[in-house]
Amino acid sequence: MSPVSSHAPPGPSPLHTVQVLGGGNAGSSAHVRSLAAGLVARGVRVTVCAPDETDLAYDFTGIGAGHVPVPRSSDPASVAALRAACSGADLVHAHGLHASLRAALALSGRSTPLVVTWHDQPHAEGARARLLRLLERRVVRAATVVLGTTSHLVDRARRRGARDARLAAVSVPRPRGTDGHRDPESSRSKVRAELGSTGRPLLLAVGSLDRLREHGLLLDAAHAWRRLDPQPLVAVAGEGPPRAALQRRIEDEDLPVRLLGRRGDVGRLLAAADLALLPGTGEARSVLAQEALHARVPLVAARTGALAELVGGAAELVPQGDPAAFAAAVVRLLGDAGRREELRDAGTRQAATWPTEDETVAQVLSVYDELTRPQPLA
């Protein structure tokens, strides 16, 4: 009789997923960090392929994921680096159109399942719009499953030829420093003093300084707020190439606006704010909108189908591209404490309908399991 082995037979190897990011927006990066943390906690091996600066900002390695630096470029060297990183992966999950295109190129000729999440709807005009449609078709036809964070994105993927497109709303962790109530002992008064907003309303906008965020519209609207007493201060957290031009306008037109640059303490800023402002379309599933509702900060935003789907009736939504309407909505809210309290309560109820981080991870894992489960023999 053969001796009994003292070692148990080895179990199955853990699922290995590669998450591909292009360095994109805050929503997709925050989602990948949350997703990676949840997957690692459930025994999944996770490698995040993203630019070095994205790992520095979101610390994927700090939550137990591996990190492979891959530039945002689609040049052959970057695609080759991504192809090497995906070698041996059970499944690849790419986030955003450009990251998905690179993943599709890297997996060409391989049978590795590709999951694609579309977090935003890209905007383009003329010849660039035609190129965008071609890229989207290339991506969705390479993908095994396309997940859209809004119903509009799911419909868009199906129109482009996706064989399997599903709705997958993603959660965004609450920002640090926002717990749904105002503590008089908190740093609220300190933040307001630092920003120069003691004794005056504080209005907060957050997001990269780019055309889609409509910061120019925000400055147009700020003209109306100069006439209020006390005069509100608009604080803008974000960075981007238009900063110098925006700063010149602020100074030339004597507007009550401060550009704060890139900030890592959005939670503290929100906890100190009277209103959150979202003047542009930006993301399909706005991080600021979610954070504001979680933090019980009334939100004024430009109306889009995706945003209305996200916030329901828990925000003041105004027509896009209308600075007068945006300014008027802010003035009304500042003068109506009862309406602000209604929006805080509505925001709490709406946020409770969104998926939790655990629910989001469980949903994604069910897709992974479906795509990697061994198929029965015929």
mmCIF file of C-alpha atoms in Angstrom, residues 10-367:
data_model
loop_
_atom_site.group_PDB
_atom_site.id
_atom_site.type_symbol
_atom_site.label_atom_id
_atom_site.label_comp_id
_atom_site.label_asym_id
_atom_site.label_seq_id
_atom_site.Cartn_x
_atom_site.Cartn_y
_atom_site.Cartn_z
ATOM 1 C CA PRO A 10 -3.596 21.463 -4.589
ATOM 2 C CA GLY A 11 -6.798 23.428 -5.137
ATOM 3 C CA PRO A 12 -7.675 25.329 -8.269
ATOM 4 C CA SER A 13 -5.583 28.366 -9.026
ATOM 5 C CA PRO A 14 -7.273 31.660 -8.134
ATOM 6 C CA LEU A 15 -8.981 33.556 -10.909
ATOM 7 C CA HIS A 16 -6.575 36.050 -12.491
ATOM 8 C CA THR A 17 -8.069 39.201 -13.968
ATOM 9 C CA VAL A 18 -6.328 42.099 -15.649
ATOM 10 C CA GLN A 19 -8.015 45.489 -15.286
ATOM 11 C CA VAL A 20 -7.034 47.944 -18.036
ATOM 12 C CA LEU A 21 -7.269 51.683 -17.465
ATOM 13 C CA GLY A 22 -6.221 54.478 -19.773
ATOM 14 C CA GLY A 23 -5.719 56.985 -17.008
ATOM 15 C CA GLY A 24 -9.243 58.224 -17.854
ATOM 16 C CA ASN A 25 -11.676 60.047 -15.636
ATOM 17 C CA ALA A 26 -12.072 59.985 -11.887
ATOM 18 C CA GLY A 27 -15.176 57.809 -12.083
ATOM 19 C CA SER A 28 -13.566 54.910 -13.914
ATOM 20 C CA SER A 29 -10.383 55.082 -11.825
ATOM 21 C CA ALA A 30 -12.304 55.155 -8.525
ATOM 22 C CA HIS A 31 -14.462 52.274 -9.752
ATOM 23 C CA VAL A 32 -11.437 50.157 -10.670
ATOM 24 C CA ARG A 33 -9.861 50.765 -7.268
ATOM 25 C CA SER A 34 -13.088 49.785 -5.494
ATOM 26 C CA LEU A 35 -13.565 46.768 -7.769
ATOM 27 C CA ALA A 36 -9.955 45.631 -7.395
ATOM 28 C CA ALA A 37 -10.154 45.874 -3.603
ATOM 29 C CA GLY A 38 -13.343 43.808 -3.552
ATOM 30 C CA LEU A 39 -11.948 41.185 -5.914
ATOM 31 C CA VAL A 40 -8.706 40.832 -3.945
ATOM 32 C CA ALA A 41 -10.712 40.426 -0.728
ATOM 33 C CA ARG A 42 -12.565 37.542 -2.406
ATOM 34 C CA GLY A 43 -9.377 35.738 -3.390
ATOM 35 C CA VAL A 44 -9.095 36.945 -6.972
ATOM 36 C CA ARG A 45 -5.662 37.807 -8.308
ATOM 37 C CA VAL A 46 -5.852 41.287 -9.849
ATOM 38 C CA THR A 47 -3.374 43.109 -12.065
ATOM 39 C CA VAL A 48 -4.108 46.727 -12.980
ATOM 40 C CA CYS A 49 -2.564 48.029 -16.196
ATOM 41 C CA ALA A 50 -2.537 51.814 -16.022
ATOM 42 C CA PRO A 51 -0.158 54.768 -16.345
ATOM 43 C CA ASP A 52 2.152 55.309 -13.378
ATOM 44 C CA GLU A 53 0.420 58.553 -12.413
ATOM 45 C CA THR A 54 -2.913 56.726 -12.086
ATOM 46 C CA ASP A 55 -1.406 54.209 -9.684
ATOM 47 C CA LEU A 56 0.121 57.037 -7.684
ATOM 48 C CA ALA A 57 -3.285 58.705 -7.392
ATOM 49 C CA TYR A 58 -5.334 55.571 -6.625
ATOM 50 C CA ASP A 59 -2.758 53.259 -4.999
ATOM 51 C CA PHE A 60 -3.837 49.972 -6.589
ATOM 52 C CA THR A 61 -0.854 48.203 -5.076
ATOM 53 C CA GLY A 62 -1.906 49.430 -1.644
ATOM 54 C CA ILE A 63 -5.099 47.357 -1.774
ATOM 55 C CA GLY A 64 -3.296 44.187 -2.862
ATOM 56 C CA ALA A 65 -3.457 44.407 -6.647
ATOM 57 C CA GLY A 66 -0.462 44.187 -8.927
ATOM 58 C CA HIS A 67 0.342 47.167 -11.129
ATOM 59 C CA VAL A 68 1.913 47.111 -14.579
ATOM 60 C CA PRO A 69 2.678 50.583 -15.970
ATOM 61 C CA VAL A 70 1.194 50.868 -19.437
ATOM 62 C CA PRO A 71 1.041 54.293 -21.141
ATOM 63 C CA ARG A 72 -2.231 55.627 -22.488
ATOM 64 C CA SER A 73 -0.830 55.478 -26.030
ATOM 65 C CA SER A 74 -1.963 52.867 -28.576
ATOM 66 C CA ASP A 75 1.463 52.659 -30.186
ATOM 67 C CA PRO A 76 2.898 49.176 -30.859
ATOM 68 C CA ALA A 77 5.203 49.258 -27.824
ATOM 69 C CA SER A 78 2.325 50.031 -25.438
ATOM 70 C CA VAL A 79 0.116 47.363 -26.989
ATOM 71 C CA ALA A 80 2.979 44.861 -26.727
ATOM 72 C CA ALA A 81 3.458 45.704 -23.040
ATOM 73 C CA LEU A 82 -0.258 45.214 -22.448
ATOM 74 C CA ARG A 83 -0.239 41.926 -24.375
ATOM 75 C CA ALA A 84 2.572 40.647 -22.159
ATOM 76 C CA ALA A 85 0.728 41.746 -18.998
ATOM 77 C CA CYS A 86 -2.403 39.890 -20.145
ATOM 78 C CA SER A 87 -0.511 36.662 -20.796
ATOM 79 C CA GLY A 88 -1.960 33.954 -18.593
ATOM 80 C CA ALA A 89 -4.944 36.028 -17.458
ATOM 81 C CA ASP A 90 -8.263 34.220 -17.200
ATOM 82 C CA LEU A 91 -10.143 37.352 -18.159
ATOM 83 C CA VAL A 92 -9.371 40.952 -19.143
ATOM 84 C CA HIS A 93 -11.635 43.843 -18.117
ATOM 85 C CA ALA A 94 -11.058 47.191 -19.831
ATOM 86 C CA HIS A 95 -12.583 50.479 -18.726
ATOM 87 C CA GLY A 96 -13.314 53.231 -21.232
ATOM 88 C CA LEU A 97 -13.146 53.306 -25.021
ATOM 89 C CA HIS A 98 -9.406 53.869 -25.495
ATOM 90 C CA ALA A 99 -8.393 51.322 -22.871
ATOM 91 C CA SER A 100 -10.812 48.866 -24.473
ATOM 92 C CA LEU A 101 -9.333 49.415 -27.925
ATOM 93 C CA ARG A 102 -5.832 48.724 -26.628
ATOM 94 C CA ALA A 103 -7.067 45.610 -24.824
ATOM 95 C CA ALA A 104 -8.752 44.359 -27.997
ATOM 96 C CA LEU A 105 -5.528 44.855 -29.952
ATOM 97 C CA ALA A 106 -3.469 43.171 -27.227
ATOM 98 C CA LEU A 107 -5.773 40.132 -27.141
ATOM 99 C CA SER A 108 -5.929 39.706 -30.917
ATOM 100 C CA GLY A 109 -5.603 36.022 -31.761
ATOM 101 C CA ARG A 110 -6.219 34.890 -28.171
ATOM 102 C CA SER A 111 -9.337 33.333 -26.690
ATOM 103 C CA THR A 112 -9.163 35.294 -23.426
ATOM 104 C CA PRO A 113 -12.616 36.740 -22.612
ATOM 105 C CA LEU A 114 -12.769 40.531 -22.790
ATOM 106 C CA VAL A 115 -15.204 42.505 -20.643
ATOM 107 C CA VAL A 116 -15.577 46.183 -21.496
ATOM 108 C CA THR A 117 -17.146 48.829 -19.275
ATOM 109 C CA TRP A 118 -18.222 52.109 -20.832
ATOM 110 C CA HIS A 119 -18.345 54.777 -18.133
ATOM 111 C CA ASP A 120 -18.873 57.790 -20.391
ATOM 112 C CA GLN A 121 -20.145 58.749 -23.799
ATOM 113 C CA PRO A 122 -17.318 60.282 -25.837
ATOM 114 C CA HIS A 123 -18.123 63.428 -27.816
ATOM 115 C CA ALA A 124 -16.844 64.183 -31.299
ATOM 116 C CA GLU A 125 -17.930 66.088 -34.394
ATOM 117 C CA GLY A 126 -17.389 65.780 -38.132
ATOM 118 C CA ALA A 127 -14.664 63.384 -39.255
ATOM 119 C CA ARG A 128 -13.763 62.624 -35.644
ATOM 120 C CA ALA A 129 -17.341 61.470 -35.030
ATOM 121 C CA ARG A 130 -17.037 58.969 -37.891
ATOM 122 C CA LEU A 131 -13.743 57.717 -36.481
ATOM 123 C CA LEU A 132 -15.339 57.415 -33.056
ATOM 124 C CA ARG A 133 -18.108 55.194 -34.448
ATOM 125 C CA LEU A 134 -15.525 52.967 -36.122
ATOM 126 C CA LEU A 135 -13.547 52.615 -32.878
ATOM 127 C CA GLU A 136 -16.695 51.810 -30.914
ATOM 128 C CA ARG A 137 -17.684 49.127 -33.435
ATOM 129 C CA ARG A 138 -14.195 47.629 -33.284
ATOM 130 C CA VAL A 139 -14.327 47.481 -29.487
ATOM 131 C CA VAL A 140 -17.827 46.085 -28.982
ATOM 132 C CA ARG A 141 -17.315 43.372 -31.595
ATOM 133 C CA ALA A 142 -14.130 42.250 -29.856
ATOM 134 C CA ALA A 143 -15.781 42.257 -26.426
ATOM 135 C CA THR A 144 -17.424 39.175 -24.971
ATOM 136 C CA VAL A 145 -19.613 41.386 -22.764
ATOM 137 C CA VAL A 146 -20.086 45.163 -22.756
ATOM 138 C CA LEU A 147 -21.217 46.758 -19.494
ATOM 139 C CA GLY A 148 -22.726 50.238 -19.705
ATOM 140 C CA THR A 149 -23.089 52.449 -16.645
ATOM 141 C CA THR A 150 -26.291 53.982 -18.065
ATOM 142 C CA SER A 151 -29.109 52.602 -20.171
ATOM 143 C CA HIS A 152 -28.121 55.036 -22.924
ATOM 144 C CA LEU A 153 -24.615 53.560 -23.081
ATOM 145 C CA VAL A 154 -26.058 50.039 -23.221
ATOM 146 C CA ASP A 155 -28.275 51.071 -26.153
ATOM 147 C CA ARG A 156 -25.292 52.729 -27.846
ATOM 148 C CA ALA A 157 -23.227 49.540 -27.545
ATOM 149 C CA ARG A 158 -26.053 47.494 -29.042
ATOM 150 C CA ARG A 159 -26.378 49.914 -31.954
ATOM 151 C CA ARG A 160 -22.650 49.515 -32.596
ATOM 152 C CA GLY A 161 -23.016 45.741 -32.833
ATOM 153 C CA ALA A 162 -22.352 44.395 -29.318
ATOM 154 C CA ARG A 163 -23.351 40.724 -29.026
ATOM 155 C CA ASP A 164 -23.982 41.057 -25.279
ATOM 156 C CA ALA A 165 -24.541 44.473 -23.659
ATOM 157 C CA ARG A 166 -25.804 44.847 -20.093
ATOM 158 C CA LEU A 167 -26.581 47.607 -17.632
ATOM 159 C CA ALA A 168 -24.049 47.717 -14.813
ATOM 160 C CA ALA A 169 -24.329 50.797 -12.638
ATOM 161 C CA VAL A 170 -21.172 51.182 -10.605
ATOM 162 C CA SER A 171 -20.775 52.402 -7.064
ATOM 163 C CA VAL A 172 -18.473 55.205 -6.001
ATOM 164 C CA PRO A 173 -17.108 55.105 -2.449
ATOM 165 C CA ARG A 174 -18.139 57.984 -0.230
ATOM 166 C CA PRO A 175 -15.385 60.610 -0.080
ATOM 167 C CA ARG A 176 -13.540 60.806 3.191
ATOM 168 C CA GLY A 177 -14.992 63.341 5.569
ATOM 169 C CA THR A 178 -18.623 62.999 4.438
ATOM 170 C CA ASP A 179 -20.767 60.872 6.687
ATOM 171 C CA GLY A 180 -24.190 62.319 6.009
ATOM 172 C CA HIS A 181 -24.362 64.807 8.889
ATOM 173 C CA ARG A 182 -22.772 68.060 9.977
ATOM 174 C CA ASP A 183 -20.703 67.927 13.121
ATOM 175 C CA PRO A 184 -20.100 71.378 14.627
ATOM 176 C CA GLU A 185 -16.751 70.092 15.875
ATOM 177 C CA SER A 186 -15.680 69.053 12.371
ATOM 178 C CA SER A 187 -13.297 70.879 10.062
ATOM 179 C CA ARG A 188 -16.154 72.653 8.241
ATOM 180 C CA SER A 189 -15.389 76.098 9.663
ATOM 181 C CA LYS A 190 -11.646 75.568 9.189
ATOM 182 C CA VAL A 191 -12.063 74.713 5.500
ATOM 183 C CA ARG A 192 -14.322 77.709 4.932
ATOM 184 C CA ALA A 193 -11.795 79.977 6.619
ATOM 185 C CA GLU A 194 -8.980 78.565 4.491
ATOM 186 C CA LEU A 195 -10.961 79.276 1.326
ATOM 187 C CA GLY A 196 -12.101 82.741 2.406
ATOM 188 C CA SER A 197 -15.748 81.752 2.741
ATOM 189 C CA THR A 198 -16.392 82.617 6.389
ATOM 190 C CA GLY A 199 -19.767 84.358 6.650
ATOM 191 C CA ARG A 200 -20.681 83.712 3.012
ATOM 192 C CA PRO A 201 -22.094 80.735 1.086
ATOM 193 C CA LEU A 202 -19.605 78.257 -0.378
ATOM 194 C CA LEU A 203 -20.401 76.754 -3.767
ATOM 195 C CA LEU A 204 -18.227 73.833 -4.921
ATOM 196 C CA ALA A 205 -17.491 72.489 -8.404
ATOM 197 C CA VAL A 206 -15.167 69.511 -8.899
ATOM 198 C CA GLY A 207 -13.712 68.163 -12.117
ATOM 199 C CA SER A 208 -10.933 68.517 -14.647
ATOM 200 C CA LEU A 209 -10.836 71.845 -16.441
ATOM 201 C CA ASP A 210 -11.967 70.834 -19.908
ATOM 202 C CA ARG A 211 -14.556 71.985 -22.423
ATOM 203 C CA LEU A 212 -17.219 69.438 -21.498
ATOM 204 C CA ARG A 213 -17.237 70.588 -17.864
ATOM 205 C CA GLU A 214 -18.498 74.028 -18.953
ATOM 206 C CA HIS A 215 -16.422 76.100 -16.536
ATOM 207 C CA GLY A 216 -16.925 79.062 -18.868
ATOM 208 C CA LEU A 217 -20.666 78.781 -18.257
ATOM 209 C CA LEU A 218 -19.951 78.688 -14.531
ATOM 210 C CA LEU A 219 -18.094 81.999 -14.815
ATOM 211 C CA ASP A 220 -20.964 83.463 -16.838
ATOM 212 C CA ALA A 221 -23.379 82.453 -14.085
ATOM 213 C CA ALA A 222 -21.114 83.904 -11.386
ATOM 214 C CA HIS A 223 -21.945 87.414 -12.648
ATOM 215 C CA ALA A 224 -25.442 87.022 -11.178
ATOM 216 C CA TRP A 225 -24.090 85.872 -7.823
ATOM 217 C CA ARG A 226 -21.944 88.996 -7.411
ATOM 218 C CA ARG A 227 -25.140 90.942 -6.636
ATOM 219 C CA LEU A 228 -26.065 88.734 -3.666
ATOM 220 C CA ASP A 229 -25.397 89.805 -0.096
ATOM 221 C CA PRO A 230 -23.486 88.044 1.268
ATOM 222 C CA GLN A 231 -21.718 87.241 -1.975
ATOM 223 C CA PRO A 232 -21.132 83.479 -2.464
ATOM 224 C CA LEU A 233 -17.680 82.105 -3.145
ATOM 225 C CA VAL A 234 -17.350 79.555 -5.939
ATOM 226 C CA ALA A 235 -14.492 77.099 -5.359
ATOM 227 C CA VAL A 236 -13.399 74.953 -8.304
ATOM 228 C CA ALA A 237 -11.293 71.861 -7.568
ATOM 229 C CA GLY A 238 -9.616 70.560 -10.709
ATOM 230 C CA GLU A 239 -6.766 71.111 -13.116
ATOM 231 C CA GLY A 240 -6.363 71.409 -16.849
ATOM 232 C CA PRO A 241 -4.956 73.459 -19.752
ATOM 233 C CA PRO A 242 -7.687 76.167 -19.688
ATOM 234 C CA ARG A 243 -6.764 77.217 -16.148
ATOM 235 C CA ALA A 244 -4.766 80.293 -17.161
ATOM 236 C CA ALA A 245 -7.556 81.562 -19.435
ATOM 237 C CA LEU A 246 -10.181 80.969 -16.744
ATOM 238 C CA GLN A 247 -8.036 82.784 -14.159
ATOM 239 C CA ARG A 248 -7.694 85.784 -16.480
ATOM 240 C CA ARG A 249 -11.467 85.961 -16.840
ATOM 241 C CA ILE A 250 -11.937 85.740 -13.062
ATOM 242 C CA GLU A 251 -9.540 88.638 -12.515
ATOM 243 C CA ASP A 252 -10.701 90.782 -15.448
ATOM 244 C CA GLU A 253 -14.389 90.408 -14.556
ATOM 245 C CA ASP A 254 -13.881 90.491 -10.774
ATOM 246 C CA LEU A 255 -15.744 87.224 -10.251
ATOM 247 C CA PRO A 256 -16.141 85.538 -6.829
ATOM 248 C CA VAL A 257 -14.443 82.362 -8.015
ATOM 249 C CA ARG A 258 -11.314 80.562 -6.749
ATOM 250 C CA LEU A 259 -9.504 77.923 -8.789
ATOM 251 C CA LEU A 260 -8.084 75.467 -6.269
ATOM 252 C CA GLY A 261 -6.214 73.181 -8.641
ATOM 253 C CA ARG A 262 -6.132 69.423 -8.131
ATOM 254 C CA ARG A 263 -7.256 68.487 -4.607
ATOM 255 C CA GLY A 264 -7.076 65.249 -2.664
ATOM 256 C CA ASP A 265 -9.555 66.351 -0.004
ATOM 257 C CA VAL A 266 -12.827 66.563 -1.910
ATOM 258 C CA GLY A 267 -14.606 65.025 1.080
ATOM 259 C CA ARG A 268 -13.541 67.915 3.331
ATOM 260 C CA LEU A 269 -14.519 70.455 0.688
ATOM 261 C CA LEU A 270 -17.947 68.894 0.233
ATOM 262 C CA ALA A 271 -18.547 68.735 3.974
ATOM 263 C CA ALA A 272 -17.974 72.492 4.092
ATOM 264 C CA ALA A 273 -20.032 73.418 1.004
ATOM 265 C CA ASP A 274 -23.554 74.829 0.897
ATOM 266 C CA LEU A 275 -24.178 73.719 -2.696
ATOM 267 C CA ALA A 276 -22.435 71.483 -5.246
ATOM 268 C CA LEU A 277 -22.353 72.675 -8.867
ATOM 269 C CA LEU A 278 -22.187 70.571 -12.032
ATOM 270 C CA PRO A 279 -22.499 72.953 -14.996
ATOM 271 C CA GLY A 280 -21.362 70.577 -17.759
ATOM 272 C CA THR A 281 -22.111 67.126 -19.089
ATOM 273 C CA GLY A 282 -18.733 65.595 -18.195
ATOM 274 C CA GLU A 283 -19.225 62.004 -17.073
ATOM 275 C CA ALA A 284 -22.207 59.788 -17.813
ATOM 276 C CA ARG A 285 -22.329 58.759 -14.159
ATOM 277 C CA SER A 286 -20.983 61.816 -12.391
ATOM 278 C CA VAL A 287 -18.722 61.193 -9.413
ATOM 279 C CA LEU A 288 -19.477 64.635 -7.970
ATOM 280 C CA ALA A 289 -23.232 64.043 -8.185
ATOM 281 C CA GLN A 290 -22.898 60.772 -6.291
ATOM 282 C CA GLU A 291 -20.575 62.246 -3.693
ATOM 283 C CA ALA A 292 -22.812 65.277 -3.175
ATOM 284 C CA LEU A 293 -25.935 63.195 -2.597
ATOM 285 C CA HIS A 294 -24.061 60.875 -0.235
ATOM 286 C CA ALA A 295 -22.809 63.944 1.650
ATOM 287 C CA ARG A 296 -26.268 65.591 1.798
ATOM 288 C CA VAL A 297 -25.098 68.605 -0.176
ATOM 289 C CA PRO A 298 -27.783 70.075 -2.498
ATOM 290 C CA LEU A 299 -26.771 69.801 -6.156
ATOM 291 C CA VAL A 300 -27.431 72.149 -9.081
ATOM 292 C CA ALA A 301 -26.596 70.499 -12.403
ATOM 293 C CA ALA A 302 -27.082 70.711 -16.152
ATOM 294 C CA ARG A 303 -29.756 68.241 -17.181
ATOM 295 C CA THR A 304 -28.695 65.206 -19.214
ATOM 296 C CA GLY A 305 -30.493 61.915 -19.634
ATOM 297 C CA ALA A 306 -27.749 60.069 -17.779
ATOM 298 C CA LEU A 307 -27.708 62.503 -14.867
ATOM 299 C CA ALA A 308 -31.497 62.511 -14.524
ATOM 300 C CA GLU A 309 -31.367 58.708 -14.453
ATOM 301 C CA LEU A 310 -28.734 58.875 -11.715
ATOM 302 C CA VAL A 311 -30.186 61.495 -9.357
ATOM 303 C CA GLY A 312 -33.907 61.331 -10.069
ATOM 304 C CA GLY A 313 -35.623 64.251 -8.351
ATOM 305 C CA ALA A 314 -32.850 64.734 -5.796
ATOM 306 C CA ALA A 315 -31.180 67.713 -7.530
ATOM 307 C CA GLU A 316 -32.043 70.987 -9.228
ATOM 308 C CA LEU A 317 -31.578 70.190 -12.929
ATOM 309 C CA VAL A 318 -31.500 73.032 -15.462
ATOM 310 C CA PRO A 319 -31.198 73.144 -19.273
ATOM 311 C CA GLN A 320 -27.734 72.536 -20.667
ATOM 312 C CA GLY A 321 -25.774 75.540 -21.889
ATOM 313 C CA ASP A 322 -28.007 78.107 -20.140
ATOM 314 C CA PRO A 323 -25.978 80.219 -17.676
ATOM 315 C CA ALA A 324 -28.986 82.365 -16.746
ATOM 316 C CA ALA A 325 -31.040 79.323 -15.747
ATOM 317 C CA PHE A 326 -28.081 77.867 -13.856
ATOM 318 C CA ALA A 327 -27.491 81.134 -11.985
ATOM 319 C CA ALA A 328 -31.191 81.520 -11.162
ATOM 320 C CA ALA A 329 -31.405 77.983 -9.739
ATOM 321 C CA VAL A 330 -28.473 78.707 -7.412
ATOM 322 C CA VAL A 331 -30.015 82.016 -6.275
ATOM 323 C CA ARG A 332 -33.352 80.305 -5.542
ATOM 324 C CA LEU A 333 -31.707 77.547 -3.516
ATOM 325 C CA LEU A 334 -29.555 79.922 -1.496
ATOM 326 C CA GLY A 335 -32.703 81.802 -0.516
ATOM 327 C CA ASP A 336 -34.794 78.727 0.322
ATOM 328 C CA ALA A 337 -33.555 76.755 3.330
ATOM 329 C CA GLY A 338 -36.615 74.496 3.212
ATOM 330 C CA ARG A 339 -35.904 73.440 -0.369
ATOM 331 C CA ARG A 340 -32.265 72.753 0.479
ATOM 332 C CA GLU A 341 -33.377 70.445 3.288
ATOM 333 C CA GLU A 342 -35.809 68.692 0.923
ATOM 334 C CA LEU A 343 -32.972 68.037 -1.492
ATOM 335 C CA ARG A 344 -30.736 66.703 1.283
ATOM 336 C CA ASP A 345 -33.399 64.199 2.320
ATOM 337 C CA ALA A 346 -34.194 63.288 -1.294
ATOM 338 C CA GLY A 347 -30.475 62.795 -1.938
ATOM 339 C CA THR A 348 -30.174 60.378 0.975
ATOM 340 C CA ARG A 349 -33.130 58.358 -0.341
ATOM 341 C CA GLN A 350 -31.803 58.351 -3.918
ATOM 342 C CA ALA A 351 -28.290 57.321 -2.854
ATOM 343 C CA ALA A 352 -29.804 54.382 -0.977
ATOM 344 C CA THR A 353 -31.099 53.015 -4.307
ATOM 345 C CA TRP A 354 -27.619 52.848 -5.843
ATOM 346 C CA PRO A 355 -25.652 49.604 -5.673
ATOM 347 C CA THR A 356 -23.192 49.264 -2.827
ATOM 348 C CA GLU A 357 -19.555 48.425 -3.450
ATOM 349 C CA ASP A 358 -20.235 44.831 -2.350
ATOM 350 C CA GLU A 359 -23.182 44.546 -4.736
ATOM 351 C CA THR A 360 -21.121 45.957 -7.589
ATOM 352 C CA VAL A 361 -18.285 43.494 -6.976
ATOM 353 C CA ALA A 362 -20.758 40.592 -6.720
ATOM 354 C CA GLN A 363 -22.368 41.580 -10.017
ATOM 355 C CA VAL A 364 -19.029 41.795 -11.818
ATOM 356 C CA LEU A 365 -17.890 38.492 -10.300
ATOM 357 C CA SER A 366 -21.040 36.811 -11.595
ATOM 358 C CA VAL A 367 -20.111 37.977 -15.111
#
